Amino acid sequence: MANENELAKLEQSLATWQKKVEQSLAKFPERGAFAANRLYTPLDTAGKDYAADIGLPGEYPFTRGIQPTMYRARLWTMRQYAGFASAEESNRRYKYLLSQGQTGLSVAFDLPTQIGYDSDHPLAQGEVGKVGVAVDSLADMEALFDGIPVDKVSTSMTINAPAAVLLAMYIAVGEKQGVAPARLSGTIQNDILKEYIARGTYIFPPTPSMRLITDTFAYCSQHIPKWNVISVGAYHIREAGSTAVQEVAFAFANAIAYIEAARAAGLKIDDFAPSISWIFTAHLDLFEEVAKFRAARRLWARIMKERFGAHDPKSQMLRFHVHTAGSVLTAQQPDNNTVRITWQALAAILGGTQSLATCARDEAIGLPTEASARMALRTQQLLAHESGAADTVDPLAGSYYVESLTDGIERQAREYIAKIDALGGAPAAIEKGYIQREMAESAYRYQRAIETGVRTVVGVNKFAAAEPQAADFLQVDPTVGEHQSARLAVLRAKRDNIKVAAALDALRREAAGDANLMPCLVDTVKTYATLGEICGVLREAFGEYKAEADI
């Protein structure tokens, strides 16, 4: 650290240097408008307390990582996001990816499943199996994990509104494989607040949705201790158009709301906080993304310690998964996407992620082919084993630029959280449309910069080239909806419908009270009641959320 005399000398030298640069710029003007300074020096990090602000990896405030050795001991989990068509087809893709060195599963569900409709519901027509796998009942979940020992692999399920029901199915699959719930490891996304502001796959109003979330918190802390009860979705906020600062701030505000709801339900912070996980995106600005992850770790540690009084270091740790940003991929010149994905993944690794999913090069066109999914996985493996990026902990620490960015993101995210607190917290801020407006304005500015050429997108608004239309992309069998409906008809004919009706009646009674719904959901899915039938009962009890248009 420089002393005051050295900093004063540097300030004088920098002023002289700036004058020379300004003279040079008359002949060679800078390429464009930049948000970052031209140069960073020790002046930008003066006053920083290394122990308090940066510290050592594995120690509070965890700026440099949550584990002491990070990737030198164990690489991140390579978990490609996959799922399409039927459970059998997705099962084959999972087995293929595992055979190619993938180390965890990430299940993508189709839209009807995400909003709690069976594949034969009229609103499901045309959507079955399109953006993920269709799971209508425990029978589909059994087929999805057929031949995959659920005690040998951690499974992430991207599901929110009906997350408790899908978790109940996974527990039942485990029991059928002889695996006790305590041996299951994985994650359900279970983050409903971001659905109201970013994605729209909600079912119930916020209050009963928060009940389902706190029920899973309580149930998992007692029965599935290795399960992450929530994966707070920063990723979806960013993909909906937010800035890096907003990605951190709005996700943290949502998480604060979940924690406050859990505490109001009588849970102790250190009993459930270690099971909170996160999903962030890795966008295009390499250094900003690295700084974002470092700032988020430090800010979360401080919030947990200072605001909630968490004592367990695991409660203070920000454990996160990163998915490279799909919104920046282009249908034009799709090979360029492989390069974009590579540096996005590099940012996640330099930022200290615990698990990573890399997009495939053809995702701006359609679902990934087997070859492009393999290339996406190989991108991670190349970075892990050949690039040297995983050889030392937090390698960009001490960079004047990265440290300055880290401080700035933390400070601005704090300011946003204070504004949301003043509005009454995330649910109130969402209800008032504040978060949605902030995101919409950011998305507009980003898109406007592209359309006016201020921001260059190679192959789109610059360096475009005539090219043949891509022919090699995956198309889901258009009859998958019909096949799934036929399976449902067979299921309903074969199952014990008296047991199903009794289980649904029991669920109806429990939903009308205030008991934890998870035990009842586990019992209900075991009768092969369908997802649509279960969510139908909950719709009767809780009602449905209707978003108001904000013009």
Coordinates of C-alpha atoms in Angstrom, one line a residue:
M1 CA 0.0 0.0 0.0
A2 CA 1.4 3.4 -0.9
N3 CA 1.9 6.0 1.8
E4 CA 0.5 9.6 1.7
N5 CA 3.8 11.1 0.2
E6 CA 3.9 8.5 -2.5
L7 CA 0.3 9.1 -3.4
A8 CA 0.8 12.9 -3.5
K9 CA 3.8 12.4 -5.9
L10 CA 1.7 10.0 -8.0
E11 CA -1.1 12.5 -8.2
Q12 CA 1.3 15.1 -9.6
S13 CA 2.7 12.7 -12.1
L14 CA -0.7 11.6 -13.1
A15 CA -1.8 15.2 -13.8
T16 CA 1.3 15.8 -16.0
W17 CA 0.6 12.5 -17.8
Q18 CA -3.0 13.5 -18.4
K19 CA -1.9 16.7 -20.1
K20 CA 0.4 14.8 -22.4
V21 CA -2.4 12.4 -23.2
E22 CA -4.8 15.2 -24.0
Q23 CA -2.3 16.6 -26.5
S24 CA -1.9 13.2 -28.1
L25 CA -5.7 12.8 -28.4
A26 CA -5.8 15.8 -30.7
K27 CA -4.0 13.7 -33.3
F28 CA -5.4 10.3 -32.3
P29 CA -8.8 10.7 -30.7
E30 CA -10.1 7.8 -28.5
R31 CA -12.1 5.2 -30.2
G32 CA -15.4 6.0 -28.5
A33 CA -17.2 6.8 -25.3
F34 CA -16.1 4.6 -22.4
A35 CA -17.7 4.3 -18.9
A36 CA -14.4 3.3 -17.4
N37 CA -11.5 5.7 -16.7
R38 CA -8.6 5.8 -19.2
L39 CA -6.2 4.6 -16.5
Y40 CA -6.4 3.3 -12.9
T41 CA -3.6 3.8 -10.3
P42 CA -3.1 3.3 -6.5
L43 CA -5.1 6.6 -6.2
D44 CA -8.3 4.7 -7.1
T45 CA -7.8 2.2 -4.2
A46 CA -6.3 4.5 -1.6
G47 CA -7.7 4.0 1.8
K48 CA -8.6 0.4 1.2
D49 CA -8.3 -1.8 4.3
Y50 CA -6.9 -5.1 2.9
A51 CA -8.1 -7.2 5.9
A52 CA -11.5 -5.7 6.1
D53 CA -12.3 -5.2 2.4
I54 CA -10.4 -8.0 0.6
G55 CA -9.0 -10.5 3.1
L56 CA -8.0 -14.1 2.4
P57 CA -10.1 -16.6 0.4
G58 CA -12.3 -18.7 2.6
E59 CA -12.5 -15.9 5.2
Y60 CA -14.9 -13.1 5.9
P61 CA -15.9 -11.0 3.8
F62 CA -15.1 -13.7 1.2
T63 CA -14.2 -11.1 -1.5
R64 CA -11.5 -13.5 -2.9
G65 CA -13.7 -16.6 -2.7
I66 CA -15.5 -18.8 -0.3
Q67 CA -13.0 -21.7 -0.2
P68 CA -9.4 -21.3 0.9
T69 CA -7.9 -23.1 -2.1
M70 CA -10.7 -22.6 -4.6
Y71 CA -10.0 -24.5 -7.9
R72 CA -6.6 -25.8 -6.8
A73 CA -8.5 -28.4 -4.6
R74 CA -11.6 -28.9 -6.7
L75 CA -12.8 -27.5 -10.0
W76 CA -16.2 -26.0 -10.3
T77 CA -19.2 -28.2 -11.1
M78 CA -19.8 -28.4 -14.8
R79 CA -23.5 -28.4 -15.1
Q80 CA -25.0 -27.9 -18.6
Y81 CA -28.6 -26.7 -18.7
A82 CA -30.6 -29.3 -20.7
G83 CA -34.1 -30.7 -21.2
F84 CA -36.4 -31.0 -24.1
A85 CA -39.3 -33.0 -25.5
S86 CA -40.1 -36.1 -23.4
A87 CA -38.5 -37.4 -20.2
E88 CA -36.9 -40.3 -22.2
E89 CA -35.2 -38.0 -24.7
S90 CA -33.9 -35.7 -22.0
N91 CA -32.7 -38.7 -20.0
R92 CA -30.6 -39.8 -23.1
R93 CA -29.1 -36.2 -23.3
Y94 CA -28.2 -36.3 -19.6
K95 CA -26.5 -39.6 -19.9
Y96 CA -24.6 -38.4 -22.9
L97 CA -23.4 -35.3 -21.2
L98 CA -22.4 -37.3 -18.1
S99 CA -20.5 -39.6 -20.3
Q100 CA -18.6 -36.6 -21.8
G101 CA -17.4 -35.4 -18.4
Q102 CA -20.2 -33.3 -17.1
T103 CA -20.3 -33.4 -13.3
G104 CA -23.9 -32.2 -12.4
L105 CA -27.3 -32.1 -14.0
S106 CA -29.4 -29.0 -14.7
V107 CA -33.0 -29.7 -15.7
A108 CA -34.9 -27.4 -18.0
F109 CA -38.7 -27.7 -17.8
D110 CA -41.1 -26.8 -20.5
L111 CA -43.5 -23.8 -20.1
P112 CA -46.6 -25.9 -19.2
T113 CA -44.7 -27.6 -16.4
Q114 CA -43.3 -24.2 -15.2
I115 CA -46.8 -22.8 -14.8
G116 CA -48.4 -26.0 -13.4
Y117 CA -50.4 -27.3 -16.3
D118 CA -50.5 -30.8 -17.6
S119 CA -49.5 -31.4 -21.2
D120 CA -53.1 -32.0 -22.3
H121 CA -54.4 -28.7 -20.9
P122 CA -55.7 -26.4 -23.6
L123 CA -53.2 -23.7 -22.6
A124 CA -50.3 -26.1 -23.1
Q125 CA -51.0 -26.7 -26.8
G126 CA -48.0 -25.9 -28.9
E127 CA -45.6 -25.5 -25.9
V128 CA -45.2 -29.1 -24.7
G129 CA -41.5 -30.1 -24.7
K130 CA -40.4 -26.9 -26.5
V131 CA -38.1 -25.1 -24.1
G132 CA -37.6 -27.9 -21.7
V133 CA -38.8 -31.3 -20.7
A134 CA -42.5 -32.0 -20.0
V135 CA -43.0 -33.5 -16.5
D136 CA -46.7 -34.2 -15.8
S137 CA -46.3 -36.7 -13.0
L138 CA -44.0 -38.9 -10.9
A139 CA -44.0 -41.3 -13.9
D140 CA -42.2 -38.7 -16.0
M141 CA -39.8 -37.9 -13.2
E142 CA -38.9 -41.6 -12.9
A143 CA -38.2 -41.8 -16.6
L144 CA -36.2 -38.6 -16.5
F145 CA -33.7 -40.1 -13.9
D146 CA -33.9 -43.7 -15.1
G147 CA -30.5 -45.3 -14.8
I148 CA -29.1 -42.1 -13.1
P149 CA -28.4 -42.8 -9.4
V150 CA -29.7 -39.6 -7.7
D151 CA -27.3 -40.1 -4.8
K152 CA -24.3 -39.9 -7.2
V153 CA -25.1 -36.7 -9.0
S154 CA -26.3 -33.3 -7.8
T155 CA -29.3 -32.0 -9.7
S156 CA -30.4 -28.5 -10.3
M157 CA -34.0 -27.9 -11.3
T158 CA -35.0 -24.6 -12.9
I159 CA -38.5 -24.4 -11.5
N160 CA -40.2 -21.8 -9.4
A161 CA -44.0 -21.5 -8.9
P162 CA -44.5 -25.3 -8.7
A163 CA -41.0 -26.0 -7.2
A164 CA -42.3 -27.7 -4.1
V165 CA -44.3 -30.2 -6.2
L166 CA -41.2 -31.0 -8.4
L167 CA -39.1 -31.4 -5.3
A168 CA -41.6 -33.8 -3.9
M169 CA -41.4 -35.8 -7.1
Y170 CA -37.6 -35.9 -6.9
I171 CA -37.8 -37.1 -3.3
A172 CA -40.2 -39.9 -4.4
V173 CA -37.8 -40.9 -7.2
G174 CA -35.0 -41.1 -4.6
E175 CA -37.1 -43.4 -2.4
K176 CA -37.8 -45.6 -5.4
Q177 CA -34.0 -45.8 -6.0
G178 CA -33.5 -46.6 -2.3
V179 CA -32.0 -43.2 -1.6
A180 CA -33.1 -41.5 1.6
P181 CA -33.9 -37.7 1.3
A182 CA -30.9 -36.9 3.5
R183 CA -28.6 -38.2 0.8
L184 CA -30.0 -36.1 -2.0
S185 CA -28.1 -33.1 -3.1
G186 CA -29.1 -30.4 -5.6
T187 CA -31.1 -27.2 -5.9
I188 CA -34.5 -26.0 -6.8
Q189 CA -34.7 -22.4 -8.1
N190 CA -37.8 -21.6 -6.0
D191 CA -37.3 -17.9 -6.5
I192 CA -40.8 -16.5 -7.2
L193 CA -40.2 -12.8 -6.7
K194 CA -38.1 -12.5 -9.8
E195 CA -40.9 -14.2 -11.8
Y196 CA -43.1 -11.2 -11.1
I197 CA -40.4 -8.8 -12.4
A198 CA -38.4 -10.7 -15.0
R199 CA -39.9 -14.0 -16.3
G200 CA -43.6 -14.2 -15.8
T201 CA -43.9 -17.9 -15.0
Y202 CA -45.8 -17.3 -11.7
I203 CA -49.0 -19.1 -10.7
F204 CA -50.2 -17.9 -7.3
P205 CA -50.2 -14.4 -5.7
P206 CA -47.1 -13.4 -3.7
T207 CA -48.3 -14.3 -0.2
P208 CA -49.1 -18.0 -0.8
S209 CA -46.1 -18.2 -3.1
M210 CA -43.9 -17.1 -0.2
R211 CA -45.6 -19.7 2.0
L212 CA -44.6 -22.4 -0.4
I213 CA -41.1 -21.1 -0.3
T214 CA -40.8 -21.0 3.5
D215 CA -42.4 -24.4 3.7
T216 CA -39.6 -25.8 1.5
F217 CA -37.0 -24.0 3.6
A218 CA -38.3 -25.6 6.8
Y219 CA -38.8 -29.1 5.3
C220 CA -35.4 -29.2 3.7
S221 CA -33.6 -28.0 6.8
Q222 CA -35.0 -31.0 8.7
H223 CA -35.1 -33.7 6.0
I224 CA -32.7 -32.8 3.1
P225 CA -29.8 -31.0 4.7
K226 CA -27.6 -31.1 1.5
W227 CA -30.3 -29.6 -0.6
N228 CA -30.2 -25.9 -1.6
V229 CA -33.6 -24.6 -0.8
I230 CA -33.5 -21.7 -3.2
S231 CA -31.3 -20.5 -6.1
V232 CA -32.0 -16.8 -6.0
G233 CA -32.2 -15.7 -9.6
A234 CA -29.9 -12.8 -10.4
Y235 CA -29.4 -14.3 -13.8
H236 CA -33.0 -13.7 -15.0
I237 CA -33.0 -10.1 -13.8
R238 CA -29.9 -9.4 -15.9
E239 CA -31.2 -11.3 -18.9
A240 CA -34.4 -9.2 -18.7
G241 CA -32.3 -6.1 -19.3
S242 CA -30.8 -4.9 -16.0
T243 CA -27.3 -3.6 -15.5
A244 CA -24.7 -5.5 -13.5
V245 CA -25.4 -3.4 -10.4
Q246 CA -29.1 -4.0 -10.7
E247 CA -28.5 -7.7 -11.1
V248 CA -26.9 -7.8 -7.7
A249 CA -29.1 -5.3 -6.0
F250 CA -32.5 -6.6 -7.1
A251 CA -31.6 -10.2 -6.5
F252 CA -30.3 -9.3 -3.0
A253 CA -33.5 -7.4 -2.2
N254 CA -35.5 -10.5 -3.2
A255 CA -33.3 -12.7 -1.0
I256 CA -33.7 -10.3 1.9
A257 CA -37.5 -10.6 1.5
Y258 CA -37.3 -14.5 1.6
I259 CA -35.1 -14.3 4.7
E260 CA -37.5 -12.0 6.5
A261 CA -40.4 -14.2 5.6
A262 CA -38.6 -17.3 6.9
R263 CA -37.7 -15.5 10.1
A264 CA -41.3 -14.4 10.5
A265 CA -42.3 -18.0 10.2
G266 CA -40.1 -18.9 13.1
L267 CA -37.0 -20.2 11.4
K268 CA -33.5 -19.3 12.7
I269 CA -31.2 -17.6 10.3
D270 CA -28.3 -20.1 10.7
D271 CA -30.7 -23.1 10.3
F272 CA -31.5 -22.3 6.7
A273 CA -29.2 -19.6 5.3
P274 CA -26.4 -22.0 4.5
S275 CA -28.8 -23.6 2.0
I276 CA -29.4 -20.4 0.0
S277 CA -27.6 -20.5 -3.4
W278 CA -27.6 -18.2 -6.3
I279 CA -27.6 -18.0 -10.1
F280 CA -25.9 -15.1 -11.8
T281 CA -25.2 -14.5 -15.5
A282 CA -21.8 -13.9 -17.1
H283 CA -22.3 -11.0 -19.5
L284 CA -19.9 -9.5 -22.0
D285 CA -17.8 -7.1 -20.0
L286 CA -15.0 -9.3 -18.7
F287 CA -13.7 -7.1 -16.0
E288 CA -17.0 -5.8 -14.8
E289 CA -18.3 -9.4 -14.5
V290 CA -15.3 -10.5 -12.5
A291 CA -15.7 -7.5 -10.2
K292 CA -19.5 -8.1 -9.9
F293 CA -18.9 -11.6 -8.5
R294 CA -16.3 -10.3 -6.0
A295 CA -18.5 -7.4 -4.9
A296 CA -21.5 -9.6 -4.6
R297 CA -19.7 -12.0 -2.3
R298 CA -18.5 -9.2 0.0
L299 CA -21.8 -7.4 0.1
W300 CA -23.8 -10.6 0.9
A301 CA -21.4 -11.5 3.7
R302 CA -21.8 -8.0 5.2
I303 CA -25.6 -8.1 4.9
M304 CA -25.8 -11.5 6.5
K305 CA -23.6 -10.5 9.4
E306 CA -24.6 -6.9 10.0
R307 CA -28.3 -7.0 9.1
F308 CA -29.4 -10.6 10.1
G309 CA -26.8 -11.4 12.7
A310 CA -25.7 -14.6 11.0
H311 CA -22.9 -16.3 13.0
D312 CA -22.3 -19.4 10.9
P313 CA -19.7 -18.6 8.2
K314 CA -21.6 -20.8 5.8
S315 CA -24.6 -18.4 6.2
Q316 CA -22.4 -15.5 5.1
M317 CA -21.0 -17.3 2.0
L318 CA -22.4 -16.4 -1.4
R319 CA -22.4 -19.8 -3.2
F320 CA -23.3 -19.3 -6.8
H321 CA -23.9 -20.9 -10.2
V322 CA -23.2 -19.0 -13.3
H323 CA -24.9 -19.4 -16.7
T324 CA -23.3 -17.5 -19.5
A325 CA -25.7 -14.9 -21.0
G326 CA -27.9 -16.2 -23.7
S327 CA -29.4 -12.8 -24.5
V328 CA -26.2 -11.6 -26.2
L329 CA -25.8 -14.5 -28.6
T330 CA -26.6 -13.8 -32.2
A331 CA -28.3 -15.9 -34.9
Q332 CA -26.0 -14.1 -37.4
Q333 CA -22.5 -15.7 -37.7
P334 CA -23.2 -18.2 -34.8
D335 CA -19.6 -19.3 -34.7
N336 CA -18.9 -15.9 -33.1
N337 CA -21.0 -17.1 -30.1
T338 CA -18.4 -19.8 -29.2
V339 CA -15.9 -16.9 -28.7
R340 CA -18.3 -14.8 -26.7
I341 CA -19.2 -17.8 -24.5
T342 CA -15.5 -18.5 -23.9
W343 CA -14.7 -15.2 -22.3
Q344 CA -18.0 -15.1 -20.4
A345 CA -17.1 -18.5 -18.9
L346 CA -13.6 -17.1 -18.2
A347 CA -15.1 -14.2 -16.3
A348 CA -17.1 -16.7 -14.2
I349 CA -14.0 -18.7 -13.4
L350 CA -11.9 -15.6 -12.6
G351 CA -14.8 -14.5 -10.4
G352 CA -14.8 -17.7 -8.4
T353 CA -18.1 -19.5 -9.4
Q354 CA -19.0 -22.8 -7.8
S355 CA -20.7 -24.2 -10.8
L356 CA -21.0 -23.2 -14.4
A357 CA -23.3 -23.7 -17.4
T358 CA -22.1 -22.5 -20.8
C359 CA -24.5 -21.7 -23.6
A360 CA -24.2 -23.6 -26.9
R361 CA -23.3 -21.6 -30.0
D362 CA -26.6 -22.3 -31.7
E363 CA -28.9 -21.2 -28.9
A364 CA -29.9 -18.0 -30.7
I365 CA -31.4 -20.3 -33.3
G366 CA -32.9 -23.2 -31.4
L367 CA -32.2 -25.9 -28.9
P368 CA -28.6 -27.1 -28.9
T369 CA -27.7 -30.0 -31.1
E370 CA -25.7 -32.8 -29.4
A371 CA -22.5 -31.5 -31.1
S372 CA -23.0 -27.9 -30.0
A373 CA -23.9 -29.1 -26.4
R374 CA -20.6 -31.1 -26.4
M375 CA -18.6 -28.0 -27.6
A376 CA -20.2 -25.9 -24.9
L377 CA -19.0 -28.5 -22.3
R378 CA -15.6 -28.7 -23.9
T379 CA -15.2 -24.9 -23.6
Q380 CA -15.4 -25.4 -19.8
Q381 CA -13.0 -28.3 -19.9
L382 CA -10.5 -26.4 -22.0
L383 CA -10.6 -23.4 -19.6
A384 CA -10.3 -25.8 -16.6
H385 CA -7.4 -27.9 -17.8
E386 CA -5.4 -25.9 -20.4
S387 CA -5.8 -22.1 -19.9
G388 CA -4.2 -21.8 -16.4
A389 CA -7.2 -19.7 -15.3
A390 CA -7.9 -22.1 -12.4
D391 CA -4.3 -22.3 -11.1
T392 CA -4.4 -19.5 -8.6
V393 CA -7.1 -18.0 -6.4
D394 CA -8.7 -14.7 -7.4
P395 CA -5.9 -13.8 -9.9
L396 CA -7.2 -10.3 -10.7
A397 CA -7.2 -9.2 -7.1
G398 CA -5.0 -6.1 -6.6
S399 CA -5.7 -4.8 -10.1
Y400 CA -6.5 -1.1 -9.6
Y401 CA -9.2 -1.4 -12.1
V402 CA -10.9 -4.5 -10.8
E403 CA -10.7 -3.4 -7.2
S404 CA -12.1 0.0 -8.1
L405 CA -14.9 -1.7 -10.1
T406 CA -15.6 -4.1 -7.1
D407 CA -15.9 -1.1 -4.7
G408 CA -18.2 0.7 -7.1
I409 CA -20.6 -2.2 -7.7
E410 CA -20.9 -2.9 -4.0
R411 CA -21.6 0.8 -3.2
Q412 CA -24.2 1.3 -6.0
A413 CA -25.9 -2.0 -5.1
R414 CA -26.1 -0.9 -1.4
E415 CA -27.8 2.4 -2.6
Y416 CA -30.4 0.5 -4.6
I417 CA -31.1 -1.8 -1.7
A418 CA -31.6 1.2 0.6
K419 CA -34.1 2.7 -1.9
I420 CA -36.0 -0.6 -2.0
D421 CA -36.0 -0.8 1.8
A422 CA -37.5 2.7 1.9
L423 CA -40.3 1.5 -0.4
G424 CA -41.1 -1.3 2.0
G425 CA -38.9 -4.1 0.7
A426 CA -38.8 -6.1 -2.6
P427 CA -42.5 -7.2 -2.6
A428 CA -43.7 -3.7 -2.1
A429 CA -41.2 -2.3 -4.7
I430 CA -42.4 -4.9 -7.2
E431 CA -46.0 -4.0 -6.5
K432 CA -45.3 -0.3 -7.1
G433 CA -43.5 -1.2 -10.3
Y434 CA -40.2 0.4 -9.2
I435 CA -37.9 -2.5 -10.0
Q436 CA -39.6 -3.2 -13.3
R437 CA -39.3 0.4 -14.4
E438 CA -35.6 0.5 -13.5
M439 CA -35.0 -2.6 -15.5
A440 CA -37.0 -1.5 -18.5
E441 CA -35.1 1.8 -18.7
S442 CA -31.8 -0.1 -18.6
A443 CA -32.9 -2.5 -21.3
Y444 CA -34.0 0.4 -23.5
R445 CA -30.7 2.2 -23.1
Y446 CA -28.8 -1.1 -24.0
Q447 CA -30.9 -1.8 -27.1
R448 CA -30.8 1.9 -28.2
A449 CA -27.0 1.8 -28.0
I450 CA -27.0 -1.2 -30.4
E451 CA -29.5 0.3 -32.8
T452 CA -27.6 3.6 -33.0
G453 CA -24.2 1.9 -33.4
V454 CA -22.8 3.2 -30.1
R455 CA -22.4 -0.4 -29.0
T456 CA -20.9 -2.7 -31.6
V457 CA -22.3 -6.3 -32.0
V458 CA -19.9 -8.1 -34.4
G459 CA -21.8 -9.7 -37.2
V460 CA -24.9 -7.7 -36.6
N461 CA -24.5 -4.0 -36.7
K462 CA -20.8 -4.2 -37.9
F463 CA -18.8 -6.7 -39.9
A464 CA -22.1 -8.3 -41.1
A465 CA -21.8 -10.7 -44.0
A466 CA -24.1 -12.6 -46.2
E467 CA -24.3 -16.2 -45.0
P468 CA -26.5 -19.2 -45.7
Q469 CA -29.2 -19.9 -43.2
A470 CA -28.2 -22.4 -40.5
A471 CA -29.5 -25.8 -41.4
D472 CA -28.1 -27.9 -38.5
F473 CA -30.2 -27.2 -35.5
L474 CA -32.3 -29.3 -33.2
Q475 CA -36.1 -29.4 -33.9
V476 CA -38.4 -30.9 -31.3
D477 CA -40.7 -33.6 -32.6
P478 CA -44.0 -31.6 -33.2
T479 CA -46.0 -34.7 -32.1
V480 CA -44.4 -34.7 -28.6
G481 CA -47.6 -33.0 -27.2
E482 CA -49.8 -35.7 -28.6
H483 CA -47.6 -38.4 -27.2
Q484 CA -47.5 -36.8 -23.8
S485 CA -51.3 -36.4 -23.8
A486 CA -51.6 -40.1 -24.6
R487 CA -49.3 -41.0 -21.8
L488 CA -51.4 -39.0 -19.4
A489 CA -54.5 -40.9 -20.5
V490 CA -52.9 -44.2 -19.8
L491 CA -51.6 -43.0 -16.5
R492 CA -55.1 -41.9 -15.4
A493 CA -56.6 -45.2 -16.5
K494 CA -54.1 -47.3 -14.6
R495 CA -53.5 -45.5 -11.3
D496 CA -55.7 -45.9 -8.2
N497 CA -58.0 -42.9 -8.7
I498 CA -59.6 -43.4 -5.3
K499 CA -56.2 -42.8 -3.7
V500 CA -55.5 -39.9 -5.9
A501 CA -58.8 -38.2 -5.0
A502 CA -58.2 -38.8 -1.3
A503 CA -54.7 -37.3 -1.5
L504 CA -56.0 -34.2 -3.4
D505 CA -58.7 -33.8 -0.8
A506 CA -56.1 -33.9 2.0
L507 CA -54.0 -31.4 0.1
R508 CA -57.0 -29.1 -0.2
R509 CA -57.6 -29.2 3.6
E510 CA -53.9 -28.6 4.3
A511 CA -53.7 -25.7 1.9
A512 CA -56.7 -24.0 3.6
G513 CA -54.8 -24.1 6.9
D514 CA -51.2 -23.1 7.8
A515 CA -49.4 -26.4 8.1
N516 CA -46.2 -27.1 6.1
L517 CA -47.4 -28.5 2.8
M518 CA -44.3 -30.4 1.8
P519 CA -45.2 -33.7 3.6
C520 CA -48.6 -33.7 2.0
L521 CA -47.2 -32.9 -1.4
V522 CA -44.8 -35.9 -1.1
D523 CA -47.7 -38.2 -0.2
T524 CA -49.8 -36.8 -3.1
V525 CA -47.2 -37.2 -5.9
K526 CA -46.7 -40.8 -4.8
T527 CA -50.3 -41.5 -5.9
Y528 CA -49.4 -40.3 -9.4
A529 CA -51.6 -37.3 -9.1
T530 CA -50.5 -35.1 -11.9
L531 CA -48.8 -31.7 -11.6
G532 CA -51.9 -30.1 -13.2
E533 CA -54.2 -31.7 -10.7
I534 CA -52.0 -30.7 -7.7
C535 CA -51.6 -27.1 -8.9
G536 CA -55.3 -27.1 -9.7
V537 CA -56.1 -27.7 -6.0
L538 CA -53.6 -25.0 -5.0
R539 CA -55.1 -22.6 -7.5
E540 CA -58.5 -23.2 -5.9
A541 CA -57.0 -22.5 -2.4
F542 CA -54.6 -19.7 -3.3
G543 CA -56.1 -18.0 -6.4
E544 CA -54.0 -16.9 -9.4
Y545 CA -51.9 -13.9 -9.8
K546 CA -52.8 -11.5 -12.6
A547 CA -50.2 -8.9 -13.6
E548 CA -51.4 -5.4 -14.1
A549 CA -50.3 -3.6 -17.3
D550 CA -48.0 -0.6 -16.5
I551 CA -48.0 1.6 -19.6

